[in-house]
Amino acid sequence: TQGGITSMFNLLALFLFALGLGGLLQESGILKTFLDTFFSRVNSVQTLVPTSMVASYIGTAILGTASASIALVGTMLKPLYKKQRLKPQNLSRLMEDTATQGAVAIPWNGNAIFAAAALGVAPLTFMPFLFLAFFTPIFTLLYGWTGFTMLKMDEEEEQEVD
């Protein structure tokens, strides 16, 4: 083929299917019920960060795209970050560290399929070279456990977030 939009139709169809599935899971309440089991035990920053990471990876795996996971899981996590008085930047960084960078490591994810098509190899072929996707979560956990770079809101900022 000569390329163009017709050669990308399979990828476009996968993205549309993933978005439809994400909408179905959100509107039916299945995803919220599933994620609420993780959220019920969150009582500190040290438990919030790993719980957020697991929820982000699960969302990315189930929904098939990082953007759908960020939108759905990030929205569900926002109140928990506010409860811990953490600035929204912390949630944004965590979602980028896990959903965006980890998406390419999930072979059926749209990001991995796009990368595989661009490289001309199967998704599992480039898996050993995903250093950033594998090392970033380690630092994210360390930052969460130690509180390093976890920015807290002051009272004025807390009122602005509402």
Tab-separated table of C-alpha atoms in Angstrom, residues 17-149:
chain	number	residue	atom	x	y	z
A	17	PHE	CA	-13.129	0.498	20.106
A	18	ALA	CA	-11.009	1.297	23.185
A	19	LEU	CA	-12.764	4.618	23.684
A	20	GLY	CA	-16.153	2.922	23.297
A	21	LEU	CA	-15.181	0.213	25.773
A	22	GLY	CA	-13.914	2.838	28.208
A	23	GLY	CA	-17.181	4.748	27.952
A	24	LEU	CA	-19.162	1.559	28.463
A	25	LEU	CA	-17.111	0.563	31.510
A	26	GLN	CA	-17.416	4.038	32.997
A	27	GLU	CA	-21.146	4.537	32.385
A	28	SER	CA	-22.054	1.054	33.599
A	29	GLY	CA	-20.085	1.628	36.805
A	30	ILE	CA	-17.960	-1.490	36.344
A	31	LEU	CA	-14.641	0.373	36.320
A	32	LYS	CA	-15.581	2.540	39.311
A	33	THR	CA	-16.656	-0.507	41.338
A	34	PHE	CA	-13.446	-2.297	40.396
A	35	LEU	CA	-11.219	0.657	41.306
A	36	ASP	CA	-13.110	1.510	44.503
A	37	THR	CA	-11.778	-1.698	46.057
A	38	PHE	CA	-8.269	-0.242	45.720
A	39	PHE	CA	-9.257	3.222	46.916
A	40	SER	CA	-10.962	2.067	50.125
A	41	ARG	CA	-7.640	1.367	51.875
A	42	VAL	CA	-5.900	4.619	50.988
A	43	ASN	CA	-5.105	6.547	54.161
A	44	SER	CA	-1.703	8.136	53.501
A	45	VAL	CA	0.556	9.332	50.710
A	46	GLN	CA	2.598	6.137	51.156
A	47	THR	CA	-0.449	4.019	50.240
A	48	LEU	CA	-1.906	6.491	47.727
A	49	VAL	CA	1.041	6.400	45.318
A	50	PRO	CA	1.283	2.601	44.861
A	51	THR	CA	-2.513	2.323	44.739
A	52	SER	CA	-2.620	5.026	42.076
A	53	MET	CA	0.064	3.256	40.078
A	54	VAL	CA	-1.781	-0.077	40.140
A	55	ALA	CA	-5.066	1.621	39.195
A	56	SER	CA	-3.345	3.446	36.334
A	57	TYR	CA	-1.771	0.274	34.938
A	58	ILE	CA	-5.052	-1.639	35.242
A	59	GLY	CA	-6.933	1.195	33.550
A	60	THR	CA	-4.369	1.354	30.750
A	61	ALA	CA	-4.526	-2.415	30.240
A	62	ILE	CA	-8.323	-2.609	30.268
A	63	LEU	CA	-9.087	0.534	28.271
A	64	GLY	CA	-6.460	-0.016	25.587
A	65	THR	CA	-5.147	3.573	25.460
A	66	ALA	CA	-3.195	5.744	27.855
A	67	SER	CA	-5.398	8.760	27.205
A	68	ALA	CA	-8.579	6.929	28.237
A	69	SER	CA	-6.870	5.675	31.398
A	70	ILE	CA	-5.607	9.141	32.277
A	71	ALA	CA	-9.052	10.636	31.795
A	72	LEU	CA	-10.953	7.956	33.721
A	73	VAL	CA	-8.541	6.901	36.445
A	74	GLY	CA	-7.128	10.399	36.892
A	75	THR	CA	-10.623	11.762	37.442
A	76	MET	CA	-11.349	9.058	40.008
A	77	LEU	CA	-8.075	9.674	41.843
A	78	LYS	CA	-8.354	13.465	42.028
A	79	PRO	CA	-10.478	13.505	45.235
A	80	LEU	CA	-8.007	11.181	46.977
A	81	TYR	CA	-5.110	13.497	46.177
A	82	LYS	CA	-7.125	16.451	47.451
A	83	LYS	CA	-7.921	14.528	50.650
A	84	GLN	CA	-4.169	14.025	51.211
A	85	ARG	CA	-3.673	17.763	50.449
A	86	LEU	CA	-1.437	16.975	47.472
A	87	LYS	CA	-1.191	19.380	44.556
A	88	PRO	CA	-2.700	18.221	41.250
A	89	GLN	CA	0.800	18.194	39.721
A	90	ASN	CA	1.538	15.053	41.753
A	91	LEU	CA	-1.354	13.173	40.149
A	92	SER	CA	-0.404	14.470	36.712
A	93	ARG	CA	3.195	13.294	37.125
A	94	LEU	CA	2.090	9.889	38.396
A	95	MET	CA	-0.299	9.382	35.469
A	96	GLU	CA	2.489	10.278	33.036
A	97	ASP	CA	4.941	7.982	34.822
A	98	THR	CA	2.565	5.036	34.674
A	99	ALA	CA	-0.175	5.356	32.049
A	100	THR	CA	1.718	7.200	29.326
A	101	GLN	CA	5.085	5.498	29.671
A	102	GLY	CA	3.695	2.101	30.650
A	103	ALA	CA	1.168	1.920	27.821
A	104	VAL	CA	3.764	0.910	25.257
A	105	ALA	CA	4.689	-2.075	27.462
A	106	ILE	CA	1.154	-3.508	27.146
A	107	PRO	CA	1.149	-5.378	23.804
A	108	TRP	CA	-2.574	-4.846	23.023
A	109	ASN	CA	-2.476	-1.158	23.901
A	110	GLY	CA	-2.883	1.332	21.076
A	111	ASN	CA	0.478	2.909	21.928
A	112	ALA	CA	2.289	-0.426	21.599
A	113	ILE	CA	0.486	-1.263	18.365
A	114	PHE	CA	1.415	2.128	16.908
A	115	ALA	CA	5.058	1.736	17.974
A	116	ALA	CA	5.131	-1.791	16.546
A	117	ALA	CA	3.694	-0.600	13.244
A	118	ALA	CA	6.169	2.296	13.077
A	119	LEU	CA	9.120	0.005	13.843
A	120	GLY	CA	7.855	-2.858	11.694
A	121	VAL	CA	8.191	-5.423	14.511
A	122	ALA	CA	5.889	-7.248	16.940
A	123	PRO	CA	5.146	-5.402	20.218
A	124	LEU	CA	7.008	-7.965	22.325
A	125	THR	CA	10.145	-7.527	20.203
A	126	PHE	CA	10.925	-4.032	21.503
A	127	MET	CA	9.906	-4.806	25.108
A	128	PRO	CA	13.512	-5.298	26.369
A	129	PHE	CA	14.356	-1.757	25.189
A	130	LEU	CA	11.706	0.056	27.224
A	131	PHE	CA	14.128	1.208	29.910
A	132	LEU	CA	12.243	4.385	30.770
A	133	ALA	CA	8.931	2.542	31.132
A	134	PHE	CA	10.518	0.063	33.543
A	135	PHE	CA	12.709	2.400	35.636
A	136	THR	CA	10.367	5.371	36.061
A	137	PRO	CA	7.866	3.488	38.289
A	138	ILE	CA	10.679	2.598	40.680
A	139	PHE	CA	11.451	6.290	41.212
A	140	THR	CA	7.745	7.113	41.430
A	141	LEU	CA	7.402	4.606	44.288
A	142	LEU	CA	10.488	5.975	46.039
A	143	TYR	CA	9.155	9.522	45.761
A	144	GLY	CA	5.786	8.436	47.112
A	145	TRP	CA	7.217	6.505	50.046
A	146	THR	CA	9.695	9.206	51.025
A	147	GLY	CA	7.488	12.190	50.181
A	148	PHE	CA	10.293	13.643	48.040
A	149	THR	CA	8.826	15.954	45.355
